[in-house]
Tab-separated table of C-alpha atoms and ligand atoms in Angstrom:
chain	number	residue	atom	x	y	z
A	29	MET	CA	-27.086	-3.247	-30.566
A	30	PRO	CA	-26.394	0.135	-28.926
A	31	ASP	CA	-23.279	2.095	-29.861
A	32	ASP	CA	-21.574	0.982	-26.647
A	33	SER	CA	-20.527	-2.353	-28.027
A	34	LEU	CA	-17.819	-4.205	-29.892
A	35	THR	CA	-18.547	-6.163	-33.046
A	36	VAL	CA	-16.100	-9.023	-32.938
A	37	LYS	CA	-15.599	-11.445	-35.819
A	38	ASP	CA	-13.990	-14.764	-34.808
A	39	ASN	CA	-12.430	-15.743	-38.109
A	40	ARG	CA	-12.007	-19.413	-37.027
A	41	PRO	CA	-15.733	-20.307	-37.366
A	42	GLY	CA	-16.409	-17.083	-39.237
A	43	LYS	CA	-18.942	-15.969	-36.615
A	44	THR	CA	-19.543	-12.385	-35.494
A	45	TYR	CA	-20.470	-11.383	-31.935
A	46	GLU	CA	-21.743	-8.208	-30.311
A	47	ILE	CA	-19.941	-7.483	-27.023
A	48	PRO	CA	-21.423	-4.792	-24.816
A	49	ILE	CA	-19.085	-2.027	-23.483
A	50	THR	CA	-19.873	-0.943	-19.892
A	51	ASP	CA	-17.956	1.722	-17.981
A	52	GLY	CA	-15.158	1.609	-20.535
A	53	THR	CA	-14.755	-2.147	-20.136
A	54	VAL	CA	-15.818	-5.363	-21.730
A	55	ARG	CA	-16.533	-8.445	-19.613
A	56	ALA	CA	-13.942	-11.175	-20.166
A	57	ILE	CA	-16.609	-13.840	-19.714
A	58	ASP	CA	-18.364	-12.512	-22.791
A	59	PHE	CA	-15.547	-13.916	-24.899
A	60	ARG	CA	-16.066	-17.465	-23.564
A	61	GLN	CA	-18.866	-18.036	-26.174
A	62	MET	CA	-16.304	-17.697	-28.977
A	63	LYS	CA	-15.208	-21.256	-29.871
A	64	ALA	CA	-13.128	-22.662	-32.702
A	65	SER	CA	-15.105	-25.886	-32.424
A	66	GLU	CA	-17.951	-27.351	-30.359
A	67	ASP	CA	-15.631	-28.958	-27.765
A	68	ASP	CA	-13.521	-25.769	-27.458
A	69	PHE	CA	-13.517	-24.338	-23.920
A	70	GLY	CA	-13.956	-20.893	-25.417
A	71	LEU	CA	-11.819	-17.802	-25.465
A	72	MET	CA	-10.229	-16.339	-22.340
A	73	THR	CA	-8.413	-13.026	-21.902
A	74	TYR	CA	-4.717	-13.072	-21.051
A	75	ASP	CA	-3.369	-10.181	-18.947
A	76	PRO	CA	-0.233	-11.071	-16.880
A	77	ALA	CA	0.115	-8.669	-13.857
A	78	PHE	CA	-3.393	-7.290	-14.745
A	79	THR	CA	-1.889	-4.403	-16.719
A	80	ASN	CA	-5.249	-3.780	-18.470
A	81	THR	CA	-7.776	-5.516	-16.277
A	82	ALA	CA	-10.350	-4.020	-13.854
A	83	SER	CA	-10.921	-6.433	-11.040
A	84	CYS	CA	-13.718	-4.658	-9.236
A	85	ARG	CA	-15.920	-1.605	-8.933
A	86	SER	CA	-14.878	0.769	-6.189
A	87	GLU	CA	-15.929	4.114	-4.741
A	88	VAL	CA	-12.874	4.559	-2.487
A	89	THR	CA	-10.039	6.145	-4.505
A	90	PHE	CA	-9.840	7.825	-7.872
A	91	ILE	CA	-6.559	8.220	-9.758
A	92	ASP	CA	-6.013	9.925	-13.068
A	93	GLY	CA	-2.481	8.763	-13.846
A	94	ASP	CA	-2.073	10.879	-16.969
A	95	VAL	CA	-2.843	14.157	-15.210
A	96	GLY	CA	-1.601	13.170	-11.748
A	97	ILE	CA	-4.845	13.345	-9.765
A	98	LEU	CA	-5.501	11.455	-6.560
A	99	GLU	CA	-8.819	11.739	-4.646
A	100	TYR	CA	-10.107	9.769	-1.651
A	101	ARG	CA	-13.912	9.495	-1.912
A	102	GLY	CA	-13.829	12.515	-4.291
A	103	TYR	CA	-11.671	14.813	-2.077
A	104	PRO	CA	-8.326	15.919	-3.652
A	105	ILE	CA	-5.325	14.591	-1.787
A	106	GLU	CA	-3.833	18.112	-1.615
A	107	GLN	CA	-6.826	19.394	0.423
A	108	LEU	CA	-6.805	16.404	2.800
A	109	ALA	CA	-3.039	16.656	3.335
A	110	GLU	CA	-3.338	20.372	4.081
A	111	GLN	CA	-6.487	20.386	6.259
A	112	SER	CA	-7.285	16.908	7.584
A	113	THR	CA	-5.746	14.468	10.045
A	114	TYR	CA	-4.986	10.808	9.364
A	115	LEU	CA	-7.744	9.545	11.631
A	116	GLU	CA	-10.312	11.821	9.990
A	117	THR	CA	-9.079	10.704	6.507
A	118	ALA	CA	-9.260	7.090	7.591
A	119	PHE	CA	-12.890	7.636	8.500
A	120	LEU	CA	-13.492	9.255	5.131
A	121	ILE	CA	-11.878	6.316	3.279
A	122	LEU	CA	-13.787	3.699	5.260
A	123	TYR	CA	-17.246	5.290	5.563
A	124	GLY	CA	-17.369	7.460	2.391
A	125	HIS	CA	-17.987	10.840	3.946
A	126	LEU	CA	-16.153	13.390	6.147
A	127	PRO	CA	-17.287	12.799	9.782
A	128	ASN	CA	-19.273	15.445	11.588
A	129	LYS	CA	-18.159	16.504	15.058
A	130	GLN	CA	-20.003	13.665	16.857
A	131	GLU	CA	-18.881	11.006	14.368
A	132	LEU	CA	-15.258	12.096	14.658
A	133	GLU	CA	-15.457	12.041	18.458
A	134	GLU	CA	-16.942	8.569	18.498
A	135	TRP	CA	-14.454	7.320	15.897
A	136	THR	CA	-11.535	8.794	17.804
A	137	HIS	CA	-12.799	7.229	21.055
A	138	ASN	CA	-13.241	3.770	19.433
A	139	ILE	CA	-9.767	3.816	17.985
A	140	THR	CA	-8.128	5.284	21.096
A	141	TYR	CA	-9.586	2.564	23.321
A	142	HIS	CA	-8.379	-0.331	21.104
A	143	THR	CA	-4.686	0.597	20.909
A	144	MET	CA	-3.625	-1.946	23.609
A	145	LEU	CA	-2.281	-5.362	22.575
A	146	HIS	CA	-2.801	-8.674	24.347
A	147	GLU	CA	0.265	-9.154	26.576
A	148	ASN	CA	1.051	-12.438	24.821
A	149	ILE	CA	1.862	-10.454	21.621
A	150	LYS	CA	5.052	-9.306	23.367
A	151	LYS	CA	6.165	-12.957	23.402
A	152	PHE	CA	5.862	-13.064	19.575
A	153	VAL	CA	7.853	-9.899	19.253
A	154	GLU	CA	10.495	-11.167	21.620
A	155	GLY	CA	10.763	-14.362	19.609
A	156	PHE	CA	12.323	-12.422	16.715
A	157	ARG	CA	16.102	-11.746	16.557
A	158	TYR	CA	17.055	-8.274	17.713
A	159	ASP	CA	17.912	-7.385	14.107
A	160	ALA	CA	14.763	-8.912	12.510
A	161	HIS	CA	13.337	-6.696	9.785
A	162	PRO	CA	10.370	-4.944	11.439
A	163	MET	CA	8.195	-5.496	8.301
A	164	GLY	CA	8.709	-9.272	8.623
A	165	MET	CA	7.728	-8.898	12.315
A	166	ILE	CA	4.577	-6.996	11.324
A	167	VAL	CA	3.561	-9.620	8.736
A	168	GLY	CA	3.952	-12.326	11.438
A	169	THR	CA	2.285	-10.498	14.327
A	170	VAL	CA	-0.641	-9.117	12.357
A	171	GLY	CA	-1.414	-12.678	11.192
A	172	ALA	CA	-1.093	-13.892	14.765
A	173	LEU	CA	-3.739	-11.381	15.882
A	174	SER	CA	-6.329	-13.516	14.100
A	175	THR	CA	-5.843	-16.128	16.843
A	176	PHE	CA	-6.707	-13.595	19.564
A	177	TYR	CA	-9.964	-12.555	17.900
A	178	PRO	CA	-11.655	-15.737	16.611
A	179	ASP	CA	-14.877	-13.706	16.125
A	180	ALA	CA	-13.103	-12.062	13.229
A	181	ARG	CA	-13.970	-15.143	11.137
A	182	HIS	CA	-17.592	-13.934	11.028
A	183	ILE	CA	-16.815	-11.697	8.124
A	184	ASP	CA	-20.490	-11.572	7.023
A	185	ASP	CA	-21.419	-9.937	10.314
A	186	PRO	CA	-21.233	-6.124	9.973
A	187	GLU	CA	-20.605	-5.687	13.687
A	188	SER	CA	-17.667	-8.091	13.558
A	189	ARG	CA	-16.279	-6.235	10.489
A	190	GLU	CA	-16.624	-2.960	12.347
A	191	MET	CA	-14.869	-4.241	15.486
A	192	GLN	CA	-11.918	-5.727	13.549
A	193	THR	CA	-11.648	-2.406	11.638
A	194	TRP	CA	-11.317	-0.522	14.872
A	195	ARG	CA	-8.834	-3.062	16.280
A	196	LEU	CA	-6.582	-3.119	13.244
A	197	ILE	CA	-6.460	0.705	12.765
A	198	ALA	CA	-5.833	1.133	16.468
A	199	LYS	CA	-3.253	-1.612	17.015
A	200	MET	CA	-1.003	-1.233	13.962
A	201	PRO	CA	0.933	1.749	15.464
A	202	THR	CA	1.303	-0.202	18.759
A	203	LEU	CA	2.559	-3.283	16.977
A	204	ALA	CA	4.951	-1.175	14.897
A	205	ALA	CA	6.277	0.654	17.967
A	206	PHE	CA	6.745	-2.626	19.849
A	207	CYS	CA	8.774	-3.989	16.931
A	208	TYR	CA	10.835	-0.903	16.832
A	209	ARG	CA	11.534	-0.996	20.569
A	210	HIS	CA	12.469	-4.683	20.327
A	211	ASN	CA	14.963	-3.854	17.518
A	212	ARG	CA	16.450	-1.223	19.783
A	213	GLY	CA	16.504	-3.306	22.917
A	214	LEU	CA	14.249	-0.782	24.659
A	215	PRO	CA	11.295	-1.425	26.963
A	216	TYR	CA	7.867	-1.165	25.332
A	217	VAL	CA	5.913	2.087	25.816
A	218	TYR	CA	2.214	1.550	26.231
A	219	PRO	CA	-0.386	3.766	24.490
A	220	ASP	CA	-1.209	7.125	26.092
A	221	ASN	CA	-4.889	7.826	25.526
A	222	GLU	CA	-4.447	11.535	26.127
A	223	LEU	CA	-2.449	11.866	22.919
A	224	THR	CA	-3.629	11.971	19.269
A	225	TYR	CA	-3.181	8.990	16.975
A	226	ALA	CA	0.028	10.439	15.518
A	227	GLY	CA	1.177	11.836	18.836
A	228	ASN	CA	0.674	8.508	20.601
A	229	PHE	CA	2.633	6.700	17.895
A	230	LEU	CA	5.596	9.033	18.502
A	231	ASN	CA	5.085	8.447	22.223
A	232	MET	CA	5.295	4.680	21.866
A	233	LEU	CA	8.369	4.999	19.655
A	234	TRP	CA	10.472	7.682	21.320
A	235	ARG	CA	9.380	8.051	24.981
A	236	MET	CA	12.243	7.276	27.384
A	237	GLY	CA	12.150	8.474	31.013
A	238	GLU	CA	9.629	11.311	30.603
A	239	THR	CA	6.642	11.110	32.931
A	240	ASP	CA	4.405	12.882	30.395
A	241	TYR	CA	5.637	12.702	26.787
A	242	LYS	CA	4.761	15.730	24.630
A	243	PRO	CA	5.270	15.067	20.876
A	244	ASP	CA	6.839	17.855	18.814
A	245	PRO	CA	3.920	19.468	16.928
A	246	VAL	CA	5.977	19.806	13.697
A	247	LEU	CA	6.754	16.041	13.727
A	248	GLU	CA	3.184	15.179	14.655
A	249	LYS	CA	1.940	17.171	11.662
A	250	ALA	CA	4.560	15.547	9.379
A	251	ILE	CA	3.329	12.034	10.501
A	252	ASN	CA	-0.299	13.090	9.858
A	253	VAL	CA	0.531	14.301	6.367
A	254	LEU	CA	2.598	11.254	5.503
A	255	PHE	CA	-0.050	8.908	6.829
A	256	ILE	CA	-2.787	10.722	4.849
A	257	LEU	CA	-0.754	10.425	1.672
A	258	HIS	CA	-0.209	6.681	2.193
A	259	ALA	CA	-3.745	5.792	3.259
A	260	ASP	CA	-5.065	4.221	0.009
A	261	HIS	CA	-4.210	3.953	-3.672
A	262	GLU	CA	-7.006	1.939	-5.339
A	263	GLN	CA	-6.034	-1.472	-6.732
A	264	ASN	CA	-2.293	-1.549	-6.034
A	265	CYS	CA	-0.481	-4.802	-5.442
A	266	SER	CA	-1.197	-4.957	-1.688
A	267	ALA	CA	-4.847	-3.920	-2.059
A	268	ASN	CA	-5.172	-6.658	-4.686
A	269	ALA	CA	-3.676	-9.107	-2.171
A	270	MET	CA	-6.131	-7.932	0.480
A	271	ARG	CA	-9.064	-8.485	-1.863
A	272	ALA	CA	-7.861	-11.772	-3.280
A	273	VAL	CA	-6.996	-13.350	0.070
A	274	GLY	CA	-10.129	-11.844	1.640
A	275	SER	CA	-12.267	-13.346	-1.132
A	276	SER	CA	-11.839	-16.817	0.353
A	277	LYS	CA	-13.737	-15.426	3.392
A	278	THR	CA	-10.735	-15.625	5.650
A	279	ASP	CA	-10.543	-13.159	8.548
A	280	PRO	CA	-9.268	-9.631	8.026
A	281	TYR	CA	-6.135	-10.098	10.145
A	282	SER	CA	-4.971	-12.890	7.862
A	283	ALA	CA	-5.864	-10.836	4.780
A	284	THR	CA	-4.034	-7.784	6.188
A	285	ALA	CA	-0.956	-9.889	6.867
A	286	ALA	CA	-1.033	-10.924	3.183
A	287	ALA	CA	-1.410	-7.312	2.130
A	288	ALA	CA	1.521	-6.264	4.338
A	289	ALA	CA	3.570	-9.097	2.844
A	290	ALA	CA	2.853	-7.681	-0.665
A	291	LEU	CA	3.690	-4.168	0.422
A	292	TYR	CA	7.032	-5.387	1.827
A	293	GLY	CA	8.417	-5.977	-1.713
A	294	PRO	CA	11.000	-3.536	-3.081
A	295	LEU	CA	8.855	-2.781	-6.114
A	296	HIS	CA	5.987	-1.684	-3.869
A	297	GLY	CA	6.135	-0.281	-0.345
A	298	GLY	CA	9.667	-1.535	0.206
A	299	ALA	CA	10.872	0.982	-2.406
A	300	ASN	CA	11.147	3.798	0.184
A	301	GLU	CA	13.850	1.789	1.917
A	302	GLU	CA	15.628	1.039	-1.353
A	303	VAL	CA	15.635	4.715	-2.318
A	304	ILE	CA	17.755	5.558	0.722
A	305	HIS	CA	20.127	2.676	-0.034
A	306	MET	CA	20.397	3.963	-3.586
A	307	LEU	CA	20.970	7.575	-2.575
A	308	THR	CA	23.511	6.544	0.032
A	309	GLU	CA	25.356	4.411	-2.541
A	310	ILE	CA	25.428	7.354	-4.975
A	311	GLY	CA	26.847	9.428	-2.075
A	312	ASP	CA	27.720	12.517	-4.126
A	313	LYS	CA	26.040	14.566	-6.833
A	314	LYS	CA	29.064	14.055	-9.019
A	315	ARG	CA	28.333	10.331	-9.197
A	316	ILE	CA	24.707	10.751	-10.386
A	317	PRO	CA	25.403	10.550	-14.160
A	318	GLU	CA	27.277	7.213	-13.619
A	319	PHE	CA	24.254	5.713	-11.807
A	320	VAL	CA	21.729	7.173	-14.313
A	321	GLN	CA	23.723	5.431	-17.078
A	322	LYS	CA	23.499	2.139	-15.116
A	323	PHE	CA	19.721	2.444	-14.661
A	324	LYS	CA	19.280	3.180	-18.329
A	325	SER	CA	21.241	0.092	-19.255
A	326	GLY	CA	18.970	-1.995	-17.063
A	327	GLU	CA	21.568	-2.444	-14.264
A	328	GLY	CA	19.237	-1.814	-11.353
A	329	ARG	CA	16.393	0.616	-11.218
A	330	LEU	CA	16.059	4.228	-10.176
A	331	MET	CA	14.077	3.379	-7.047
A	332	GLY	CA	11.263	5.776	-6.203
A	333	PHE	CA	10.735	6.456	-9.909
A	334	GLY	CA	8.029	5.118	-12.212
A	335	HIS	CA	4.509	3.921	-11.614
A	336	ARG	CA	2.011	1.520	-13.244
A	337	VAL	CA	-0.708	4.185	-13.197
A	338	TYR	CA	0.980	7.593	-12.877
A	339	LYS	CA	2.463	8.684	-16.169
A	340	ASN	CA	2.908	12.109	-14.705
A	341	TYR	CA	4.293	13.403	-11.426
A	342	ASP	CA	2.777	11.452	-8.454
A	343	PRO	CA	0.834	14.166	-6.612
A	344	ARG	CA	1.903	12.650	-3.307
A	345	ALA	CA	5.572	13.072	-4.184
A	346	LYS	CA	5.065	16.812	-4.680
A	347	ILE	CA	3.527	17.166	-1.218
A	348	ILE	CA	6.221	14.956	0.365
A	349	LYS	CA	8.990	16.940	-1.262
A	350	ARG	CA	7.546	20.127	0.206
A	351	THR	CA	7.090	18.506	3.634
A	352	ALA	CA	10.661	17.194	3.522
A	353	GLU	CA	11.991	20.729	3.224
A	354	GLU	CA	9.793	21.847	6.194
A	355	VAL	CA	10.958	18.965	8.382
A	356	LEU	CA	14.615	19.419	7.451
A	357	ASP	CA	14.368	23.109	8.388
A	358	LEU	CA	13.629	21.763	11.856
A	359	THR	CA	15.918	18.692	12.015
A	360	GLY	CA	18.884	19.942	9.954
A	361	ARG	CA	19.821	19.471	6.292
A	362	ASN	CA	20.019	15.935	4.974
A	363	PRO	CA	22.590	15.696	2.085
A	364	LEU	CA	20.536	12.899	0.608
A	365	LEU	CA	17.786	15.419	-0.205
A	366	ASP	CA	20.220	17.437	-2.336
A	367	ILE	CA	21.278	14.258	-4.149
A	368	ALA	CA	17.612	13.258	-4.645
A	369	MET	CA	16.656	16.601	-6.069
A	370	GLU	CA	19.627	16.645	-8.480
A	371	LEU	CA	18.877	13.018	-9.474
A	372	GLU	CA	15.237	14.032	-10.199
A	373	ARG	CA	16.402	17.026	-12.267
A	374	ILE	CA	18.770	14.954	-14.376
A	375	ALA	CA	16.318	12.061	-14.874
A	376	LEU	CA	13.474	14.359	-15.876
A	377	GLU	CA	15.690	15.796	-18.583
A	378	ASP	CA	16.786	12.343	-19.840
A	379	GLU	CA	14.959	10.852	-22.890
A	380	TYR	CA	15.046	7.356	-21.331
A	381	PHE	CA	12.877	8.435	-18.384
A	382	VAL	CA	10.859	11.054	-20.263
A	383	SER	CA	9.913	8.641	-23.100
A	384	ARG	CA	8.846	6.004	-20.542
A	385	LYS	CA	6.996	8.630	-18.468
A	386	LEU	CA	8.978	7.838	-15.377
A	387	TYR	CA	8.477	10.423	-12.632
A	388	PRO	CA	9.148	10.409	-8.877
A	389	ASN	CA	6.529	8.401	-7.023
A	390	VAL	CA	5.433	8.473	-3.372
A	391	ASP	CA	8.539	6.557	-2.274
A	392	PHE	CA	11.149	8.870	-3.809
A	393	TYR	CA	11.234	11.514	-1.037
A	394	SER	CA	9.364	9.906	1.842
A	395	GLY	CA	12.435	8.101	3.182
A	396	ILE	CA	14.329	11.326	3.485
A	397	ILE	CA	11.616	12.631	5.864
A	398	TYR	CA	11.551	9.390	7.837
A	399	GLN	CA	15.312	9.463	8.178
A	400	ALA	CA	15.209	13.084	9.333
A	401	LEU	CA	12.520	12.101	11.887
A	402	GLY	CA	14.982	9.565	13.291
A	403	PHE	CA	13.537	6.327	11.885
A	404	PRO	CA	15.934	3.571	10.872
A	405	VAL	CA	15.642	2.677	7.190
A	406	GLU	CA	14.073	-0.734	7.820
A	407	MET	CA	11.102	0.959	9.555
A	408	PHE	CA	10.157	2.831	6.367
A	409	PRO	CA	7.884	0.125	4.851
A	410	VAL	CA	6.225	-0.256	8.307
A	411	LEU	CA	5.442	3.526	8.165
A	412	PHE	CA	3.705	2.754	4.876
A	413	ALA	CA	1.753	-0.231	6.231
A	414	ILE	CA	0.343	1.573	9.238
A	415	PRO	CA	-1.699	4.189	7.300
A	416	ARG	CA	-2.427	1.813	4.401
A	417	THR	CA	-4.302	-0.406	6.829
A	418	ALA	CA	-7.295	1.931	6.428
A	419	GLY	CA	-7.164	1.552	2.627
A	420	TRP	CA	-6.827	-2.211	2.792
A	421	LEU	CA	-9.789	-2.424	5.139
A	422	ALA	CA	-11.897	-0.114	2.949
A	423	GLN	CA	-11.130	-2.300	-0.104
A	424	TRP	CA	-11.846	-5.485	1.902
A	425	ARG	CA	-15.157	-4.147	3.244
A	426	GLU	CA	-16.231	-3.185	-0.291
A	427	MET	CA	-15.291	-6.638	-1.620
A	428	VAL	CA	-17.112	-8.575	1.130
A	429	VAL	CA	-20.486	-6.932	0.364
A	430	ASP	CA	-20.055	-6.654	-3.425
A	431	PRO	CA	-22.628	-9.057	-5.047
A	432	GLU	CA	-20.428	-9.323	-8.142
A	433	GLN	CA	-17.434	-10.653	-6.160
A	434	LYS	CA	-16.639	-14.289	-5.423
A	435	ILE	CA	-13.506	-16.205	-4.576
A	436	ALA	CA	-10.661	-14.918	-6.744
A	437	ARG	CA	-9.459	-17.789	-8.939
A	438	PRO	CA	-7.754	-16.826	-12.272
A	439	ARG	CA	-7.369	-19.197	-15.191
A	440	GLN	CA	-4.031	-20.030	-16.924
A	441	ILE	CA	-2.499	-20.901	-20.267
A	442	TYR	CA	-1.050	-24.353	-19.705
A	443	THR	CA	2.382	-24.770	-21.355
A	444	GLY	CA	3.559	-27.908	-19.647
A	445	ASP	CA	3.760	-31.576	-20.697
A	446	ARG	CA	0.691	-33.832	-21.029
A	447	GLY	CA	-0.107	-37.604	-20.630
A	448	LEU	CA	3.312	-38.789	-19.540
A	449	LYS	CA	3.798	-42.405	-18.265
A	450	TYR	CA	5.213	-42.891	-14.748
A	451	VAL	CA	8.788	-44.293	-14.823
A	452	PRO	CA	9.954	-46.336	-11.801
A	453	ILE	CA	13.056	-44.786	-10.174
A	454	GLY	CA	15.293	-47.710	-11.259
A	455	LYS	CA	14.589	-46.796	-14.892
A	456	ARG	CA	15.002	-43.006	-14.785
B	5	SDX	C1	4.274	2.035	-4.895
B	5	SDX	O1	0.421	0.579	-7.583
B	5	SDX	C2	0.456	1.562	-6.741
B	5	SDX	O2	-0.439	2.341	-6.633
B	5	SDX	C3	1.645	1.455	-5.797
B	5	SDX	C4	1.853	2.618	-4.820
B	5	SDX	C5	0.727	2.672	-3.768
B	5	SDX	O3	0.499	3.773	-3.203
B	5	SDX	O4	0.205	1.611	-3.431
B	5	SDX	O5	1.815	3.877	-5.557
B	5	SDX	C6	3.179	2.544	-4.064
B	5	SDX	O6	4.471	0.863	-4.940
B	5	SDX	C7	5.019	3.020	-5.743
B	5	SDX	C8	6.106	2.296	-6.654
B	5	SDX	C9	7.328	2.044	-5.777
B	5	SDX	N1	8.321	1.213	-6.591
B	5	SDX	C10	9.449	1.768	-7.029
B	5	SDX	O7	9.749	2.960	-6.917
B	5	SDX	C11	10.404	0.758	-7.710
B	5	SDX	C12	10.946	1.353	-8.982
B	5	SDX	N2	9.856	1.414	-9.972
B	5	SDX	C13	9.696	0.334	-10.901
B	5	SDX	O8	10.124	-0.905	-10.563
B	5	SDX	C14	8.403	0.431	-11.716
B	5	SDX	O9	8.320	1.662	-12.136
B	5	SDX	C15	7.093	0.025	-11.034
B	5	SDX	C16	7.188	-1.304	-10.408
B	5	SDX	C17	6.702	1.060	-10.018
B	5	SDX	C18	6.021	-0.020	-12.162
B	5	SDX	O10	6.406	-0.996	-12.999
B	5	SDX	P1	5.589	-1.329	-14.372
B	5	SDX	O11	4.376	-0.478	-14.438
B	5	SDX	O12	5.412	-2.836	-14.430
B	5	SDX	O13	6.587	-0.856	-15.465
B	5	SDX	P2	7.711	-1.764	-16.165
B	5	SDX	O14	8.476	-2.484	-15.086
B	5	SDX	O15	7.039	-2.566	-17.212
B	5	SDX	O16	8.608	-0.612	-16.805
B	5	SDX	C19	8.305	-0.052	-18.063
B	5	SDX	C20	9.649	0.404	-18.638
B	5	SDX	C21	10.696	-0.676	-18.644
B	5	SDX	O17	11.661	-0.354	-19.661
B	5	SDX	P3	11.483	-1.090	-21.118
B	5	SDX	O18	11.318	-2.575	-20.862
B	5	SDX	O19	10.295	-0.429	-21.768
B	5	SDX	O20	12.791	-0.792	-21.816
B	5	SDX	O21	10.185	1.443	-17.782
B	5	SDX	C22	11.410	0.974	-17.150
B	5	SDX	C23	11.399	-0.507	-17.303
B	5	SDX	O22	12.752	-1.009	-17.379
B	5	SDX	N3	11.335	1.394	-15.766
B	5	SDX	C24	12.384	1.851	-15.120
B	5	SDX	C25	11.896	2.156	-13.833
B	5	SDX	N4	10.560	1.886	-13.818
B	5	SDX	C26	10.270	1.387	-15.005
B	5	SDX	N5	13.703	2.016	-15.457
B	5	SDX	C27	14.506	2.541	-14.529
B	5	SDX	N6	14.080	2.875	-13.276
B	5	SDX	C28	12.795	2.692	-12.893
B	5	SDX	N7	12.362	3.000	-11.683
C-alpha cells in the first residue's frame, strides 16, 4: 500500500485495514467495511457541524486560516479589492478567469439588462409590515422569484443555469432596494441602465427628486470594495445550505432563499448587525473592560470576533478597517469606530481571546461603514447577501455538474427509544 494511507486496526474483530489518503483526507465510506459482527451496519464518521469534514472539491475560493489568506480563483483578495470591481470579481468567481474586455462588456450588458423585477414582486414587498426586517423580506421574495421563472427548474440545462445566474446577480440589488424603500415608506426607484452595478444600487436606494442621479464616487468605490470582500468564502454555512438544498435538484431561486436564510443568522451574516448593537450598548470606551469580562464568562459573545477557519486576522477585516477610515473621512467620525478599535486592542491583548485565536472577522468593522453610508442596521445582512449571491451561485454551479455529488443526506446516531407499544389515550 503506498505511503499515502492509514493502517487501521479494528480491535473488535482484530482486523486491520488499509485506508487510502487522498488530498489530505480519508473517505468516510472506507470505514463502512469495519464491522464488529456480520450484521453490523459498519462504522460511520461522526462530525457535528462538520468541523473536520470536507463536503466537496472546489476551485472557487482558497482560504489559509492559519496565515490569514483569502483568494478567489487564485487571486489574492487584497489585489481584487484594490484593482477590481464587484461585477468583474463576480465574473471571476463564476467563470474561473478574469474577463477580457469583450467578456466584461457582454457580462455587464447581460447583468444590466436583467435588473428589472416583475411588477407583481411589488405586491409581495407591500405585503410585509413597514417595519419588517429586510432580510426576512429578501428570503421571502427571492424564493418567490422561482414562481416567475419556471424554466429555472431545468437545472441540468446549462443555458437555464446561465440565465438564472444573470437574473439573480442582476435582481438582488433591485430587490434589496425595493425592501429598503418599503421600510422607509418611499416610492420605488427603478434601475438606471446608465449607471454601474454599484452606482445603480445607490440610485435605487437614495434617489429622491433628482432627474439624473449621480452616485458619489467615494461611496460607489466603498460599495465595490465591500461587495468584493463579501463575494464568496468557500464552504461557509450559507454556501453549505446552497449546496445541500440545491443537491435535491430544486431551482436556484429556492436554493438561494435557503442560503439567504442561513446567512441571516447572528452567528453568520447577521453578525454585522449584532456588532453595531454591541458597540452601541457598550457606548463608551470606559465600559469596554466590563463587557470583555462578560464575554469571557460566556455571557454573550464579542460579535464580529472569531471564525471557524481563520485562526489569524481575517484579511477582509484589515481591508474593511482601512476603508472605514477612508469613508469616515468623508462622512464624519463615527464614535463606534473608536470603541471598536479600542475593543479590538484590549481583546487582542487578553489571554482568553489570544488562546482561542479569536480575531476580528469580516463583520467586525463592516457595519461601521454601512452606518456611515447611511444604511439602517437591519439592512446590513442584506448588504452581505447581495454580493454573496455570486459565491452561492458559483458553489451551486460546481455542485450541479460534479459527478461525485448526489443528494445531501447525512446519517445519524440514534439515541431515542425503540419498540414501544402504543397506549390508548384513556390509559396514558
Ligand atoms: C461569518 O464560515 C465563514 O466563512 C463565515 C463568513 C463568510 O464569509 O461566510 O466568514 C462570515 O459568518 C463570520 C463570523 C460572524 N459571526 C460572528 O462574528 C459571531 C461571533 N463569533 C462566534 O460565534 C464564533 O466565533 C463563530 C460562530 C464565528 C465560530 O464558531 P466556532 O468555530 O464554532 O467556535 P466555537 O463557538 O466552538 O468557539 C470556540 C471557543 C469557545 O470557547 P470554549 O468553549 O473553548 O471555552 O471560542 C469561544 C467559544 O465560547 N468563542 C468566543 C467567540 N467566538 C468563539 N468567545 C467570545 N466571543 C466570540 N466571538
